[in-house]
Coordinates of C-alpha atoms (C1' of nucleotides) in Angstrom, one line a residue:
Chain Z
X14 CA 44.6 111.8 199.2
X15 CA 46.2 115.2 199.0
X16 CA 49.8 115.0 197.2
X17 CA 53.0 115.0 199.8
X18 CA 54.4 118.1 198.2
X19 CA 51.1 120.0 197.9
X20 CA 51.1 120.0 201.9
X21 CA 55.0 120.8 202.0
X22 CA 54.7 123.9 200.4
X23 CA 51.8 125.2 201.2
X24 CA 50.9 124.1 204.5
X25 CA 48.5 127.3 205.8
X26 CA 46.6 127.2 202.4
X27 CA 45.9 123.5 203.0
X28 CA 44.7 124.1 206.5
X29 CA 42.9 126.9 205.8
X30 CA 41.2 125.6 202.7
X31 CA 40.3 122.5 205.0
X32 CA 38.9 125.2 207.5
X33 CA 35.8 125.3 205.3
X34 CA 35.0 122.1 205.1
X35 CA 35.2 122.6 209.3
X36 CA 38.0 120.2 209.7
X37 CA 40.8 121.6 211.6
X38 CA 44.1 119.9 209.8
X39 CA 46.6 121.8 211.8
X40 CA 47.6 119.2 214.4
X41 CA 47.2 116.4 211.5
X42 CA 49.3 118.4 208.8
X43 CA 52.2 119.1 211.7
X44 CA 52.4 115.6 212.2
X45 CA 52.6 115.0 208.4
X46 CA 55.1 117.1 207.8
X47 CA 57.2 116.1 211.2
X48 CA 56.4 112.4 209.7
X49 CA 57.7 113.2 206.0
X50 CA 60.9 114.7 207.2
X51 CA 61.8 112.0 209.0
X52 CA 60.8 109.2 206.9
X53 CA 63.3 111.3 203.8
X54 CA 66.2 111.4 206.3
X55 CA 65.7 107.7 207.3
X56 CA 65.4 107.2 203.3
X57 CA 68.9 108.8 202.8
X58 CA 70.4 107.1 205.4
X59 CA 69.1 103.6 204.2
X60 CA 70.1 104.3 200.6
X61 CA 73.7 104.8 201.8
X62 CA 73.7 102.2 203.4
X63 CA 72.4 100.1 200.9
X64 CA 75.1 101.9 198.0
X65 CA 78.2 100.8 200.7
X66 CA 76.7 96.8 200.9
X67 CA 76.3 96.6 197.4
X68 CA 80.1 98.0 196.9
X69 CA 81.4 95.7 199.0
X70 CA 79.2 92.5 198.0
X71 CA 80.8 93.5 194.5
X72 CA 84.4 93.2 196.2
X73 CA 83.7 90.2 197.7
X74 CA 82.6 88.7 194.6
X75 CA 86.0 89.7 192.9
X76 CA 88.0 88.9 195.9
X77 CA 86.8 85.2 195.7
X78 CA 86.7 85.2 192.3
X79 CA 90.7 85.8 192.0
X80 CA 91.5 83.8 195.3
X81 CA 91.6 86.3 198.0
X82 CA 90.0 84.2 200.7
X83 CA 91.2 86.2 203.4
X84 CA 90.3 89.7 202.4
X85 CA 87.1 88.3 201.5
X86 CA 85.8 86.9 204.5
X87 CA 87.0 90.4 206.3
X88 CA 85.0 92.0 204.0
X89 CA 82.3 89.7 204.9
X90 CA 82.2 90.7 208.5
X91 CA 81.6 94.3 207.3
X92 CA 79.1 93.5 205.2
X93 CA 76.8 91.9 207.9
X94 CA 77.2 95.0 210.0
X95 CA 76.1 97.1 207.0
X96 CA 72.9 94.5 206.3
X97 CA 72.1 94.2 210.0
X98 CA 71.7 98.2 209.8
X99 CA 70.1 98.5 206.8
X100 CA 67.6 96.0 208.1
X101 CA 66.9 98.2 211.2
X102 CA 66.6 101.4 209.2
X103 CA 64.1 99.4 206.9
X104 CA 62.3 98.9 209.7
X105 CA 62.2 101.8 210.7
X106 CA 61.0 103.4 207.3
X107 CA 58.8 100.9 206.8
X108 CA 57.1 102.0 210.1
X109 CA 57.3 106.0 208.8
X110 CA 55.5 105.3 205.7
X111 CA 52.6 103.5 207.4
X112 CA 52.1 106.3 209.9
X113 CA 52.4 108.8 207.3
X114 CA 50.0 106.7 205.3
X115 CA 47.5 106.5 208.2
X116 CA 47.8 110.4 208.5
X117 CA 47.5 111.0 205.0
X118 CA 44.2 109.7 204.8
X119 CA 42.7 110.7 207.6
X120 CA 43.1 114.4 205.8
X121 CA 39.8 115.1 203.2
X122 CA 40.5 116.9 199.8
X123 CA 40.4 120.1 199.4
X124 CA 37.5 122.5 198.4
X125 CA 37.5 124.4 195.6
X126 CA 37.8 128.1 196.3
X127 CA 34.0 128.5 195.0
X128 CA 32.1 126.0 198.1
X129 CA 30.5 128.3 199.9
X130 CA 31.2 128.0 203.9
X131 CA 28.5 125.7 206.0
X132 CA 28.1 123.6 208.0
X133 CA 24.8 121.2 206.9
X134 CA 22.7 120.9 203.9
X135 CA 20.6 123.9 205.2
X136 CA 23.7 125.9 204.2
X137 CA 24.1 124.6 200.5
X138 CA 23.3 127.1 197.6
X139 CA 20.5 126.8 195.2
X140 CA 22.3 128.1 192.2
X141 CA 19.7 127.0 189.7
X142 CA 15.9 126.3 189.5
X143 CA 13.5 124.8 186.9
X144 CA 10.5 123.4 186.1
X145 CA 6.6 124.4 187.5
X146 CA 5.9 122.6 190.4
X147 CA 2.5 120.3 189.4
X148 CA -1.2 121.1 190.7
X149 CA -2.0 117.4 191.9
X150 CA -5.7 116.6 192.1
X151 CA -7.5 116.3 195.2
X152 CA -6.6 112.3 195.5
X153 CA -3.1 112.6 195.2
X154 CA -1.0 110.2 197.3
X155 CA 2.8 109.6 197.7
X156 CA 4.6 106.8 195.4
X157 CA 4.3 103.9 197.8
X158 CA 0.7 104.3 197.9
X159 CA 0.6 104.5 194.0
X160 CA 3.1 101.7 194.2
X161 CA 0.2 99.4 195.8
X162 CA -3.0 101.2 193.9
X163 CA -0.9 100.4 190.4
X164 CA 0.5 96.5 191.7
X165 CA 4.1 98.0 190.3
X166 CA 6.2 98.0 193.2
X167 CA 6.2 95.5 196.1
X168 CA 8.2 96.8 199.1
X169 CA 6.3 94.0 201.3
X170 CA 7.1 91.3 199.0
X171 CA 10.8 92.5 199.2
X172 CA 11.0 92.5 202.9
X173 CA 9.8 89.0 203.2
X174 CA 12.7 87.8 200.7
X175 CA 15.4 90.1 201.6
X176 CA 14.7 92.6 204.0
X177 CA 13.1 96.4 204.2
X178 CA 14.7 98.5 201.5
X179 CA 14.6 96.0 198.9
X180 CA 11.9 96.3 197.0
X181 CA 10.5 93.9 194.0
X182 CA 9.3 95.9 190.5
X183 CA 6.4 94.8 188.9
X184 CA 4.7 94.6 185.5
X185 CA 4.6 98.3 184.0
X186 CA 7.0 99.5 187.0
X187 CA 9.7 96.7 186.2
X188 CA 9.0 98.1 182.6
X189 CA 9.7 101.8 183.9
X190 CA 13.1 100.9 185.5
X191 CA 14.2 99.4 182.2
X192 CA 13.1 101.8 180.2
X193 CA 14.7 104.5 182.6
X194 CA 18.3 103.0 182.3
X195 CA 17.8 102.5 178.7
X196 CA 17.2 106.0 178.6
X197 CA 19.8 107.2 180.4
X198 CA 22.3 104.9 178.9
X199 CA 21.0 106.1 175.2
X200 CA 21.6 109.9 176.3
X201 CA 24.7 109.8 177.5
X202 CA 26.0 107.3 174.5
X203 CA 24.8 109.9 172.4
X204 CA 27.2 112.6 174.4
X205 CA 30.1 110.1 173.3
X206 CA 30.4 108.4 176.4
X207 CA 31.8 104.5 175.8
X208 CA 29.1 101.9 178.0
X209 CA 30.7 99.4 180.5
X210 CA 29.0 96.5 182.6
X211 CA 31.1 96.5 185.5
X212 CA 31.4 93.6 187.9
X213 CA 29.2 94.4 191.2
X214 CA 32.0 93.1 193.9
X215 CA 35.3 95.0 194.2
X216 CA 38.1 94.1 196.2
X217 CA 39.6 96.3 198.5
X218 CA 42.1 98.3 196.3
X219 CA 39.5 99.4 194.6
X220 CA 37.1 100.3 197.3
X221 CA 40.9 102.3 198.5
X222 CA 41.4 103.7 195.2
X223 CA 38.0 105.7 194.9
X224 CA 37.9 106.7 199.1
X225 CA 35.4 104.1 200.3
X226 CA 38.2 102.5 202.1
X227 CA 39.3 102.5 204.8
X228 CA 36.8 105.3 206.3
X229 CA 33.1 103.9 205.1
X230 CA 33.3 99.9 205.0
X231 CA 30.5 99.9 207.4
X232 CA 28.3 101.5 204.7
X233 CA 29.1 98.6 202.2
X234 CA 28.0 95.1 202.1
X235 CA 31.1 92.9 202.5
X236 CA 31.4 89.4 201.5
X237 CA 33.8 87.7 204.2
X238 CA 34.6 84.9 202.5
X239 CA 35.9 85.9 199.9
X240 CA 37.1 89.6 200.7
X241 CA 35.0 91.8 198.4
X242 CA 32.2 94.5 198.8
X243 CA 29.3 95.3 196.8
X244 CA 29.3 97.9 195.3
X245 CA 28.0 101.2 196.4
X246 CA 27.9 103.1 193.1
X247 CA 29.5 102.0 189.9
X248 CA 31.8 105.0 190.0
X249 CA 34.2 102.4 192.2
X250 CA 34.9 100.0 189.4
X251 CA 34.5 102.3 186.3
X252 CA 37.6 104.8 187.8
X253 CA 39.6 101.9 188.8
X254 CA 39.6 100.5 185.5
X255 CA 42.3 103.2 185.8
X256 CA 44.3 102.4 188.6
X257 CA 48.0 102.3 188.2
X258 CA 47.8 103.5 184.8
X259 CA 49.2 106.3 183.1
X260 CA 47.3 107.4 180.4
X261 CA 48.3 109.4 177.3
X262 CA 47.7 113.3 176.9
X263 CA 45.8 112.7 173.8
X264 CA 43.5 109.9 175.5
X265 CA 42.1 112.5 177.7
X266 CA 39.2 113.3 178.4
X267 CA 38.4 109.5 178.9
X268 CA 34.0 109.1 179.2
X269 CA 32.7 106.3 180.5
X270 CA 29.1 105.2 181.6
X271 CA 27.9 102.3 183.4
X272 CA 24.2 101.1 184.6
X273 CA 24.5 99.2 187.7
X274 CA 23.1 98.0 190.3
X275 CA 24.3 99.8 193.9
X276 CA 24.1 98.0 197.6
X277 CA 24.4 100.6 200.5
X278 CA 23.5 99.3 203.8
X279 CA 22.6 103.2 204.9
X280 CA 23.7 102.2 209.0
X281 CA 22.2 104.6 210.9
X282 CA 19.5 106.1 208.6
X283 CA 15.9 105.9 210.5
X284 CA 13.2 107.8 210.3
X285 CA 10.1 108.7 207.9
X286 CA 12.8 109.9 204.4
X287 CA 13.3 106.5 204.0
X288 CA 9.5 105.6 202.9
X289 CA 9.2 103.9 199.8
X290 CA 11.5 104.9 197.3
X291 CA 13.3 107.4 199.3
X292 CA 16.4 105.2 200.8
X293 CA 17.0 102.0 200.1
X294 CA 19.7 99.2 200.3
X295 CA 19.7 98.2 196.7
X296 CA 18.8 99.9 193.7
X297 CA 19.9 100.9 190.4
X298 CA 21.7 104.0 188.9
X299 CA 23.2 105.2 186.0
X300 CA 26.8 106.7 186.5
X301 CA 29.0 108.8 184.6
X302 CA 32.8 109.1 184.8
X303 CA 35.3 110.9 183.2
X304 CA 39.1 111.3 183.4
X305 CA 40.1 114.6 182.5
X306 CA 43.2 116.9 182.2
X307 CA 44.0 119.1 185.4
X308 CA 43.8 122.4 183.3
X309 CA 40.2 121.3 181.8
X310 CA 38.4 119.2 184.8
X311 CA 36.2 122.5 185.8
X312 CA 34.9 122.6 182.3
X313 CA 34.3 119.0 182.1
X314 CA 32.2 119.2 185.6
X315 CA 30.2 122.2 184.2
X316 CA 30.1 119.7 181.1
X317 CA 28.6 117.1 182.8
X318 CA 25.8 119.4 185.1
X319 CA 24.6 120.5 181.7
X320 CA 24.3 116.9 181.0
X321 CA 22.5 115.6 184.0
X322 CA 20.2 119.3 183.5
X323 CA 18.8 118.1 180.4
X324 CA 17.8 114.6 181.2
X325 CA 15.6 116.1 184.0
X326 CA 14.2 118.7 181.4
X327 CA 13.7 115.5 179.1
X328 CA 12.2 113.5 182.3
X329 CA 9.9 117.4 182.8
X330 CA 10.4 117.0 186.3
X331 CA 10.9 120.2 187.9
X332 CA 14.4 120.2 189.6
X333 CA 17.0 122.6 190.8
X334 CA 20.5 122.4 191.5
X335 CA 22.6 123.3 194.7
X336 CA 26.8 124.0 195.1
X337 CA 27.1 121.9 198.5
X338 CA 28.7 124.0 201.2
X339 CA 32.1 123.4 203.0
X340 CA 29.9 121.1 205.5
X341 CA 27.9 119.0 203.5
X342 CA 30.4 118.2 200.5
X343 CA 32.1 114.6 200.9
X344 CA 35.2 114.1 201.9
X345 CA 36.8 113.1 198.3
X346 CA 35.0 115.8 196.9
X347 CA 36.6 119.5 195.4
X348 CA 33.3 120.4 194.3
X349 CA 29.9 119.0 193.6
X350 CA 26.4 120.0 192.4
X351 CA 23.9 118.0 193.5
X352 CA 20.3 117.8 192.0
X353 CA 17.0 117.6 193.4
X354 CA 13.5 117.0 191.8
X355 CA 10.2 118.2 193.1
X356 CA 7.8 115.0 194.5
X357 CA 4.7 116.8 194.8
X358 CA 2.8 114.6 196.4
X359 CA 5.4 114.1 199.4
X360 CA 5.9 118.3 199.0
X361 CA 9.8 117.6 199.4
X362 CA 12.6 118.0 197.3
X363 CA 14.9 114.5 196.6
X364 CA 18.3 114.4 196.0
X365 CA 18.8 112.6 192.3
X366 CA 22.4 113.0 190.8
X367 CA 25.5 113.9 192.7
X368 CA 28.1 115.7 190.1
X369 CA 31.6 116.1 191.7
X370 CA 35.1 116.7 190.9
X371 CA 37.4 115.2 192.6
X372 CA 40.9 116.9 191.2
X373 CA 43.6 115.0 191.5
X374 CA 42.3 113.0 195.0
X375 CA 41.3 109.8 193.8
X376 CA 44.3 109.8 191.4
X377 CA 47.3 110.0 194.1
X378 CA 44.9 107.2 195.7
X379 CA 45.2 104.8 193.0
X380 CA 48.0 106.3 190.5
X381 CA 45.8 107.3 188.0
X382 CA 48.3 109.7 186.0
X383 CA 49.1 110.7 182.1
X384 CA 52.2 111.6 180.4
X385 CA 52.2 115.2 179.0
X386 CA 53.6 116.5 175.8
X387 CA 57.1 117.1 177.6
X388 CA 57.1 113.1 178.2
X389 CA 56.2 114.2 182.0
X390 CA 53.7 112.1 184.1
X391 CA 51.2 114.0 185.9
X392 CA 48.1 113.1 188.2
X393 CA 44.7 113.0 186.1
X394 CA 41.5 114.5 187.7
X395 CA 38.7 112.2 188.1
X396 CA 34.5 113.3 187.9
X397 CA 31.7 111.4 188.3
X398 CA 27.9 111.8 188.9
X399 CA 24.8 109.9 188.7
X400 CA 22.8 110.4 185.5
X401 CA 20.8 109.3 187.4
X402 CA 19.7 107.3 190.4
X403 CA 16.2 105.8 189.7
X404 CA 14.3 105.4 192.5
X405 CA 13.5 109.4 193.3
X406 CA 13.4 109.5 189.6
X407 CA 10.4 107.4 189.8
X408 CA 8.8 108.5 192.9
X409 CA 8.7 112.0 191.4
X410 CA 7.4 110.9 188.1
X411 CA 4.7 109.1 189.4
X412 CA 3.7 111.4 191.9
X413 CA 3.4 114.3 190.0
X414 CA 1.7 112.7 186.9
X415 CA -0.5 110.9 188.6
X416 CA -3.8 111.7 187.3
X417 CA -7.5 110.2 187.7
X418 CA -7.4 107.9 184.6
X419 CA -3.4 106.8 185.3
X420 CA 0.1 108.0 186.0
X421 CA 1.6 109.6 182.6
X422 CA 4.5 109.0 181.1
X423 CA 6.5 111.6 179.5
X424 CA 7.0 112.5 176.1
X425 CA 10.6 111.4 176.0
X426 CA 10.4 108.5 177.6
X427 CA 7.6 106.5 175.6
X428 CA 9.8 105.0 173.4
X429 CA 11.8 103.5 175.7
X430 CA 8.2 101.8 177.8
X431 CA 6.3 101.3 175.0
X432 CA 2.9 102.9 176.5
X433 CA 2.1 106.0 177.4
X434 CA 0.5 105.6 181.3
X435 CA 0.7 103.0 184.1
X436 CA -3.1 102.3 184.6
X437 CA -4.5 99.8 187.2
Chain Q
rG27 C1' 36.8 71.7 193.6
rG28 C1' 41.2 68.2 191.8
rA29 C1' 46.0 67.7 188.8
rG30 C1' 49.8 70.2 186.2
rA31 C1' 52.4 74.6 183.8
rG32 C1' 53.6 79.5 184.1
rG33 C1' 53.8 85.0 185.6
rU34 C1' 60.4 89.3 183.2
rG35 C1' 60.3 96.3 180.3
rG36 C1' 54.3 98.9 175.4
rC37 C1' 54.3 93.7 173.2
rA38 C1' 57.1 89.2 172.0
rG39 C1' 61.0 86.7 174.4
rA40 C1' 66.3 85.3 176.7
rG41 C1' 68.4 85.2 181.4
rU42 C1' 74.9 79.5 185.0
rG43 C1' 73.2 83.2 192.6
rG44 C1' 77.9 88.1 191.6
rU45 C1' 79.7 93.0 186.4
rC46 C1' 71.2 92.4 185.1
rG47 C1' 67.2 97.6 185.2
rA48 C1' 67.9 93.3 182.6
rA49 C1' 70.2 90.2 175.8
rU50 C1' 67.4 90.0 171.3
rG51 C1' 63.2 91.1 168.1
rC52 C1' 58.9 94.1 167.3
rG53 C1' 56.6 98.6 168.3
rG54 C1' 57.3 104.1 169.7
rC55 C1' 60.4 108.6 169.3
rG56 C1' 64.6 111.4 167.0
rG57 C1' 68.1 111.6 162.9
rU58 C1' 70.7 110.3 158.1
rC59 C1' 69.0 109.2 153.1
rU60 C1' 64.5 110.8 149.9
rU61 C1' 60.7 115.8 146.1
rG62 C1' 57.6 113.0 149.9
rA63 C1' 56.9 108.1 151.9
rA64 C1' 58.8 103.2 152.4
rA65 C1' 63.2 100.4 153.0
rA66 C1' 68.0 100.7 155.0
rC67 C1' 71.3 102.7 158.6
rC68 C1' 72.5 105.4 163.4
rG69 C1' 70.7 106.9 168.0
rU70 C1' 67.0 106.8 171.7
rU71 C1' 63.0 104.5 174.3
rG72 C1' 59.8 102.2 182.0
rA73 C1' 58.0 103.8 186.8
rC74 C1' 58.9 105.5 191.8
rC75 C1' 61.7 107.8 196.1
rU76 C1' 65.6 111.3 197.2
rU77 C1' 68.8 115.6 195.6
rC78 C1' 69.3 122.8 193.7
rA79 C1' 72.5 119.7 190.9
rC80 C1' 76.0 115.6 190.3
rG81 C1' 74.5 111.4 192.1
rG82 C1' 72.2 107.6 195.1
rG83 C1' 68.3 104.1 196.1
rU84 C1' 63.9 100.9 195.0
rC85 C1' 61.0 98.0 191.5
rC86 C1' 61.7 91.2 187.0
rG87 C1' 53.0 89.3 189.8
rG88 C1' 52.4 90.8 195.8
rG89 C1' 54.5 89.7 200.6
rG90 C1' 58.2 87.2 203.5
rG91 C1' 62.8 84.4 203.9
rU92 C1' 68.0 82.2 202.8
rU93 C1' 72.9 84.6 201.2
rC94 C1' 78.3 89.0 201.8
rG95 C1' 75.3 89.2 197.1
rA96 C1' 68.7 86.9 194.3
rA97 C1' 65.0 88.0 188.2
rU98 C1' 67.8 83.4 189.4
rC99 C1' 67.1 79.3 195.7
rC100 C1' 62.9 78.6 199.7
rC101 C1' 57.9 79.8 201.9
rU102 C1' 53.2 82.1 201.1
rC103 C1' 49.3 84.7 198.7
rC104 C1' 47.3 86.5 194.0
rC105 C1' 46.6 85.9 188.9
rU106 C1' 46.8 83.4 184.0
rC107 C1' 46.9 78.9 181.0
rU108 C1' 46.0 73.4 180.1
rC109 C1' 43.4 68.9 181.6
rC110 C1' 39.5 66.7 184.7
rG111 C1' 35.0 67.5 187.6
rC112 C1' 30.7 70.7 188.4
rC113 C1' 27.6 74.3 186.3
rA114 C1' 24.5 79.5 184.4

RNA sequence: GGAGAGGUGGCAGAGUGGUCGAAUGCGGCGGUCUUGAAAACCGUUGACCUUCACGGGUCCGGGGGUUCGAAUCCCUCCCUCUCCGCCA
């Protein structure tokens, strides 16, 4: 959520800057700003209120205490006024900050002055391109028929246990998905990020705290009973391990990485780009996160799209990277690159990594802050991105080195499966 | 799941319903002393809202209540610990 003071001062930046992301704020941010000034005044007139009941409980407590009965109980009868108004202006405050609230949210963060304008992926800038697109032979087919030919994924076997989109790994491909997060993990240890294993339910601060809440619950799974959702993406837990914390100066830039499984119940996606591998309600990912200083987050994103470049140069699957337009970038979002590899056999490009900074957003959400050299505290900036998501990740590397005698592995990766080609 | 104990400042740990944002110790920071360091001594040391500032207000796990006045009493939720049961 955008910072009270940021929208004060600079009201026709913030609705013009929202402009490109096509969301007219200039009714919502009037009614912010009409909300705000009314919830301070209310705020100074509670606080007087408050300073006069606690001088006269203070009276009260020395008139009894040297025997002045009389004065006391007069002084009594003014104080019950004075809490009888304070309880009304509460009320009334209390009622201002949950509007505000409610409004506050409802407005998405900023783009960065760099997000081209748009309105839908079509509009999104390829801004980097790499990697020769493979010649397939003749009897080339898409994953989910390798999936079958090889016996190493079972989407049938999943539906009849949990339900389409769940799919069951098998033999050499249960041995590709571990090898693939082992990977992944390995790489981005090596780039001095510290490994977590998060817990999989969050509560709803947290789902709050990174922007899930209270606008997507219906695209997580939610356990009623006990009040928690699966999570959607690791990134949820790993940046509210920082929630209500102030960090120091010198702790920053914090790096963390966590494999985990992800749970999206993807309402309202139908259609033929959820075959196989494409979509699905439960599969496994790889995330980075880091907390950085304000002055330095831009670097660390670049930092971090070099990152997630190299593992698909590692992977040599030929990819390229787009700067989402003002339309298709996510509400918590400032700016992100997101990656697609080649699948040859389905001819498409799939979106693999999402790398985003989210400036100081998800911070005012959950109070994520530091204290700077001058002792000050100040919000952090949060990143994130996938490095990587697995499923496209395997659907373009078995497509495209699928070859007569078996589907290669590559180079990099060997180690990590222990053979060199998924045959039948 | 059952029974009990408890949640106070970075940590440890006091706190008769009134002068407690909170003793004390440790830690941190600044200073004196020292060639330097340690020790000792002195000072300082939370967050948030509001104000140009002075100042004012809120916060003792969360929420609600009693009272003129609550860290202190009551209700409720959450969490931690101990014992029992169950169990990967």
């Amino acid at each position: 959520m955008l910072q009270l003071s940021i929208i004060r001062e600079n009201k026709q930046q913030v609705i013009d800057r929202l402009a490109v992301k096509n969301f007219n704020a200039t009714l919502l941010v009037n009614e912010i700003i009409t909300l705000d000034e009314q919830r301070r005044s209310t705020q100074k007139q509670l606080d007087d209120t408050l300073m006069r009941s606690k001088l006269i409980a203070k009276e009260i407590g020395n008139l009894f205490k040297s025997g002045q009965r009389e004065e006391a109980e007069k002084k009594r009868a003014e104080s019950l006024q004075l809490k009888n108004t304070a309880k009304e202006l509460e009320r009334n405050l209390n009622e201002l900050i949950v509007s505000l609230n409610e409004k506050l949210v409802e407005l998405p963060n900023l783009p960065h002055e760099s997000v081209p304008p748009g309105n839908t992926d079509k509009d999104n800038e390829v801004i980097f391109e790499e990697g020769e697109i493979p010649e397939l032979p003749e009897t080339a087919v898409p994953h989910w028929e390798l999936a079958s030919q090889y016996g190493i994924i079972d989407f049938d076997l999943g539906s009849k246990v949990t339900g389409a989109g769940f799919p069951f790994y098998r033999g050499q491909g249960a041995r590709l998905q571990r090898a693939l997060i082992n990977f992944f993990l390995d790489e981005a240890i090596k780039k001095g990020y510290l490994e977590y294993q998060p817990p999989l339910l969050i509560n709803e601060d947290s789902g709050f705290g990174t922007g899930q809440l209270p606008d997507k619950e219906g695209q997580m799974y939610f356990v009623e009973e006990d009040k928690l959702y699966l999570i959607p993406t690791a990134e949820v837990p790993v940046t509210n391990i920082y929630r209500n914390v102030i960090l120091q100066e010198e702790d920053l830039p914090v790096k963390n990485v966590a494999y985990s499984s992800c749970f999206r119940r993807e309402a309202g996606s139908y259609g033929k780009d959820v075959r196989g591998l494409n979509r699905l309600h439960q599969f496994d990912k790889v995330e980075i996160v880091q907390i950085a200083h304000p002055d330095k987050s831009y670097n660390v994103l670049e930092e971090m799209k070099n990152q997630v470049a190299e593992l698909l140069q590692k992977l040599e699957l030929p990819y390229r990277i787009l700067k989402l337009c003002g339309g298709d970038i996510s509400f918590t979002s400032a700016l992100t690159y997101d990656f697609e590899v080649y699948s040859a056999a389905q001819k498409r490009w799939l979106e693999v990594s999402s790398v985003s900074n989210f400036e100081s957003f998800q911070a005012n959400r959950m109070k994520l802050r530091f204290k700077n050299k001058e002792g000050k505290t100040r919000l952090a900036h949060t990143l994130n991105g996938s490095a990587l998501a697995l499923p496209r990740v395997v659907a373009a590397l078995l497509e495209n080195n699928q070859k007569e005698d078996g589907i290669y592995i590559p180079e990099a990766l060997r180690p990590y499966t222990g053979f060199n080609k998924i045959v039948k």
